Amino acid sequence: MAMYAYIAGTTNDDINDKGSIACQIDFLKQTNVDYDAYYVDTFTGVSRARFQLQKLLMIVKPGDMIDVMDVSNLTSNTRELCCLLNEIEDLQITIFSDEIELDMNDNSEPYHIAMMLCRAGRLIMKQQEFNRKRMCHLKRQIDLRRNKENKRDITRNDYQIYKLLMSSNYKTAQRKTGLSRSTLYRLKKRIQKRK
């Protein structure tokens, strides 16, 4: 039986940061286990590729053990977790951490974890879809209200002002109505569009 260590994280050298490679190496060295090999995946930017994990899964034999500080380092999402659980079953290996032990001796535990994560993932996707639809609806409502405010209905009073404007000039209409020249001009154009 071979014992491997798998580490995945950022290149941050802070030992107190659990997401850093330095912290995970320090944790695994404190276990006082002689590992056959260390496999390290370094996350850079948004890339979360786990090439070293794939290389490790290609060389393990039935009965081997992979030790990790945190099981969440093995996968980024529920789809990857489900694939990993299938590989564990096919390879007949054990993945061990302080939190949980994933192996196929207890057939129910890994699948319960995967099902819970899948349900949680589905709920998150449904919530995001609901939020997206809600935002679209609210934007549409805001646009409709803005359009209503911009498209003011022409009232009887507007026609009277228009008649006054057509029978006199802007200065006279401004004095009699108290409206600005630009407002009178917009009113005139709006009524002429309707005709």
mmCIF file of C-alpha atoms in Angstrom, residues 34-185:
data_model
loop_
_atom_site.group_PDB
_atom_site.id
_atom_site.type_symbol
_atom_site.label_atom_id
_atom_site.label_comp_id
_atom_site.label_asym_id
_atom_site.label_seq_id
_atom_site.Cartn_x
_atom_site.Cartn_y
_atom_site.Cartn_z
ATOM 1 C CA ASP A 34 6.450 9.233 5.191
ATOM 2 C CA TYR A 35 4.706 9.847 1.892
ATOM 3 C CA ASP A 36 5.845 8.065 -1.248
ATOM 4 C CA ALA A 37 5.370 11.311 -3.198
ATOM 5 C CA TYR A 38 3.867 14.790 -2.980
ATOM 6 C CA TYR A 39 1.670 16.018 -5.832
ATOM 7 C CA VAL A 40 1.108 19.783 -5.911
ATOM 8 C CA ASP A 41 -1.320 21.782 -8.085
ATOM 9 C CA THR A 42 -0.750 25.528 -8.023
ATOM 10 C CA PHE A 43 -3.716 27.815 -8.678
ATOM 11 C CA THR A 44 -2.870 30.884 -10.722
ATOM 12 C CA GLY A 45 -5.491 33.556 -11.326
ATOM 13 C CA VAL A 46 -8.823 31.959 -12.164
ATOM 14 C CA SER A 47 -7.288 28.672 -13.331
ATOM 15 C CA ARG A 48 -8.200 25.812 -10.989
ATOM 16 C CA ALA A 49 -6.881 22.963 -13.142
ATOM 17 C CA ARG A 50 -5.771 19.882 -11.212
ATOM 18 C CA PHE A 51 -3.286 18.256 -13.582
ATOM 19 C CA GLN A 52 -1.156 16.742 -10.797
ATOM 20 C CA LEU A 53 -4.260 15.121 -9.266
ATOM 21 C CA GLN A 54 -5.040 13.512 -12.627
ATOM 22 C CA LYS A 55 -1.427 12.308 -12.894
ATOM 23 C CA LEU A 56 -1.673 10.855 -9.360
ATOM 24 C CA LEU A 57 -4.949 9.071 -10.140
ATOM 25 C CA MET A 58 -3.253 7.457 -13.146
ATOM 26 C CA ILE A 59 -0.477 5.862 -11.056
ATOM 27 C CA VAL A 60 -2.343 4.736 -7.903
ATOM 28 C CA LYS A 61 -3.096 1.057 -7.363
ATOM 29 C CA PRO A 62 -5.961 -0.576 -5.446
ATOM 30 C CA GLY A 63 -5.515 -0.089 -1.703
ATOM 31 C CA ASP A 64 -3.368 3.069 -2.012
ATOM 32 C CA MET A 65 -4.150 6.115 0.086
ATOM 33 C CA ILE A 66 -4.143 9.826 -0.802
ATOM 34 C CA ASP A 67 -3.808 12.261 2.121
ATOM 35 C CA VAL A 68 -5.104 15.843 1.776
ATOM 36 C CA MET A 69 -5.487 18.667 4.266
ATOM 37 C CA ASP A 70 -8.927 19.630 2.949
ATOM 38 C CA VAL A 71 -11.159 17.460 0.733
ATOM 39 C CA SER A 72 -12.481 20.598 -0.997
ATOM 40 C CA ASN A 73 -9.017 20.987 -2.592
ATOM 41 C CA LEU A 74 -9.788 17.963 -4.750
ATOM 42 C CA THR A 75 -12.682 19.528 -6.680
ATOM 43 C CA SER A 76 -14.047 22.910 -7.727
ATOM 44 C CA ASN A 77 -17.690 21.919 -8.190
ATOM 45 C CA THR A 78 -20.186 19.117 -7.677
ATOM 46 C CA ARG A 79 -19.661 17.665 -11.171
ATOM 47 C CA GLU A 80 -15.965 17.158 -10.461
ATOM 48 C CA LEU A 81 -16.815 15.655 -7.059
ATOM 49 C CA CYS A 82 -19.147 13.090 -8.644
ATOM 50 C CA CYS A 83 -16.449 12.154 -11.196
ATOM 51 C CA LEU A 84 -13.880 11.817 -8.405
ATOM 52 C CA LEU A 85 -16.183 9.543 -6.393
ATOM 53 C CA ASN A 86 -16.595 7.296 -9.427
ATOM 54 C CA GLU A 87 -12.819 7.168 -9.894
ATOM 55 C CA ILE A 88 -12.334 6.254 -6.217
ATOM 56 C CA GLU A 89 -14.758 3.389 -6.684
ATOM 57 C CA ASP A 90 -13.065 2.199 -9.881
ATOM 58 C CA LEU A 91 -9.521 2.494 -8.500
ATOM 59 C CA GLN A 92 -10.425 1.131 -5.032
ATOM 60 C CA ILE A 93 -8.355 3.767 -3.238
ATOM 61 C CA THR A 94 -8.905 5.848 -0.108
ATOM 62 C CA ILE A 95 -8.752 9.623 0.173
ATOM 63 C CA PHE A 96 -8.075 10.700 3.736
ATOM 64 C CA SER A 97 -8.221 14.037 5.557
ATOM 65 C CA ASP A 98 -8.973 15.118 9.122
ATOM 66 C CA GLU A 99 -12.541 15.943 8.124
ATOM 67 C CA ILE A 100 -13.600 12.833 6.244
ATOM 68 C CA GLU A 101 -12.384 9.584 4.735
ATOM 69 C CA LEU A 102 -13.620 8.777 1.239
ATOM 70 C CA ASP A 103 -13.339 5.138 0.276
ATOM 71 C CA MET A 104 -15.585 2.474 -1.131
ATOM 72 C CA ASN A 105 -15.693 0.288 2.015
ATOM 73 C CA ASP A 106 -18.634 2.389 3.178
ATOM 74 C CA ASN A 107 -20.650 2.673 -0.011
ATOM 75 C CA SER A 108 -23.232 5.130 1.281
ATOM 76 C CA GLU A 109 -21.206 8.019 2.743
ATOM 77 C CA PRO A 110 -19.546 9.446 -0.403
ATOM 78 C CA TYR A 111 -22.752 9.258 -2.390
ATOM 79 C CA HIS A 112 -24.703 11.013 0.374
ATOM 80 C CA ILE A 113 -22.123 13.788 0.297
ATOM 81 C CA ALA A 114 -22.317 14.011 -3.490
ATOM 82 C CA MET A 115 -26.122 14.066 -3.454
ATOM 83 C CA MET A 116 -26.184 16.836 -0.817
ATOM 84 C CA LEU A 117 -23.713 18.890 -2.848
ATOM 85 C CA CYS A 118 -25.655 18.286 -6.065
ATOM 86 C CA ARG A 119 -28.877 19.414 -4.388
ATOM 87 C CA ALA A 120 -27.123 22.482 -3.027
ATOM 88 C CA GLY A 121 -25.706 23.215 -6.480
ATOM 89 C CA ARG A 122 -29.158 22.892 -8.061
ATOM 90 C CA LEU A 123 -30.685 25.204 -5.447
ATOM 91 C CA ILE A 124 -27.987 27.788 -6.082
ATOM 92 C CA MET A 125 -28.578 27.585 -9.851
ATOM 93 C CA LYS A 126 -32.359 27.941 -9.368
ATOM 94 C CA GLN A 127 -31.835 30.937 -7.071
ATOM 95 C CA GLN A 128 -29.493 32.565 -9.607
ATOM 96 C CA GLU A 129 -32.017 31.971 -12.403
ATOM 97 C CA PHE A 130 -34.821 33.446 -10.266
ATOM 98 C CA ASN A 131 -32.651 36.487 -9.442
ATOM 99 C CA ARG A 132 -31.816 36.955 -13.132
ATOM 100 C CA LYS A 133 -35.485 36.827 -14.144
ATOM 101 C CA ARG A 134 -36.403 39.192 -11.309
ATOM 102 C CA MET A 135 -33.746 41.686 -12.420
ATOM 103 C CA CYS A 136 -35.009 41.530 -16.031
ATOM 104 C CA HIS A 137 -38.558 42.121 -14.822
ATOM 105 C CA LEU A 138 -37.505 45.081 -12.665
ATOM 106 C CA LYS A 139 -35.501 46.618 -15.522
ATOM 107 C CA ARG A 140 -38.517 46.261 -17.816
ATOM 108 C CA GLN A 141 -40.752 47.940 -15.217
ATOM 109 C CA ILE A 142 -38.283 50.811 -14.816
ATOM 110 C CA ASP A 143 -38.085 51.266 -18.607
ATOM 111 C CA LEU A 144 -41.887 51.310 -18.884
ATOM 112 C CA ARG A 145 -42.166 53.933 -16.154
ATOM 113 C CA ARG A 146 -39.486 56.075 -17.773
ATOM 114 C CA ASN A 147 -41.272 55.856 -21.118
ATOM 115 C CA LYS A 148 -44.592 56.841 -19.516
ATOM 116 C CA GLU A 149 -43.003 59.884 -17.915
ATOM 117 C CA ASN A 150 -41.385 60.886 -21.201
ATOM 118 C CA LYS A 151 -44.616 60.373 -23.189
ATOM 119 C CA ARG A 152 -46.921 62.760 -21.412
ATOM 120 C CA ASP A 153 -50.519 62.629 -22.581
ATOM 121 C CA ILE A 154 -51.780 65.634 -24.453
ATOM 122 C CA THR A 155 -54.585 67.280 -22.491
ATOM 123 C CA ARG A 156 -57.229 69.823 -23.460
ATOM 124 C CA ASN A 157 -55.115 72.508 -21.804
ATOM 125 C CA ASP A 158 -52.201 71.571 -24.095
ATOM 126 C CA TYR A 159 -54.416 72.125 -27.158
ATOM 127 C CA GLN A 160 -55.422 75.545 -25.846
ATOM 128 C CA ILE A 161 -51.761 76.489 -25.376
ATOM 129 C CA TYR A 162 -51.029 75.183 -28.890
ATOM 130 C CA LYS A 163 -53.838 77.346 -30.361
ATOM 131 C CA LEU A 164 -52.454 80.354 -28.463
ATOM 132 C CA LEU A 165 -48.963 79.639 -29.777
ATOM 133 C CA MET A 166 -50.232 79.270 -33.373
ATOM 134 C CA SER A 167 -52.177 82.537 -33.157
ATOM 135 C CA SER A 168 -49.291 84.514 -31.599
ATOM 136 C CA ASN A 169 -45.528 84.292 -31.119
ATOM 137 C CA TYR A 170 -43.424 82.536 -28.447
ATOM 138 C CA LYS A 171 -42.979 85.642 -26.253
ATOM 139 C CA THR A 172 -46.718 86.230 -25.974
ATOM 140 C CA ALA A 173 -47.376 82.521 -25.255
ATOM 141 C CA GLN A 174 -44.610 82.535 -22.637
ATOM 142 C CA ARG A 175 -46.117 85.549 -20.827
ATOM 143 C CA LYS A 176 -49.662 84.173 -20.856
ATOM 144 C CA THR A 177 -48.830 80.563 -19.883
ATOM 145 C CA GLY A 178 -45.674 80.950 -17.760
ATOM 146 C CA LEU A 179 -44.003 78.116 -19.701
ATOM 147 C CA SER A 180 -40.475 78.303 -21.086
ATOM 148 C CA ARG A 181 -39.767 78.593 -24.785
ATOM 149 C CA SER A 182 -38.329 75.018 -24.929
ATOM 150 C CA THR A 183 -41.441 73.583 -23.239
ATOM 151 C CA LEU A 184 -43.686 75.405 -25.719
ATOM 152 C CA TYR A 185 -41.562 74.121 -28.608
#
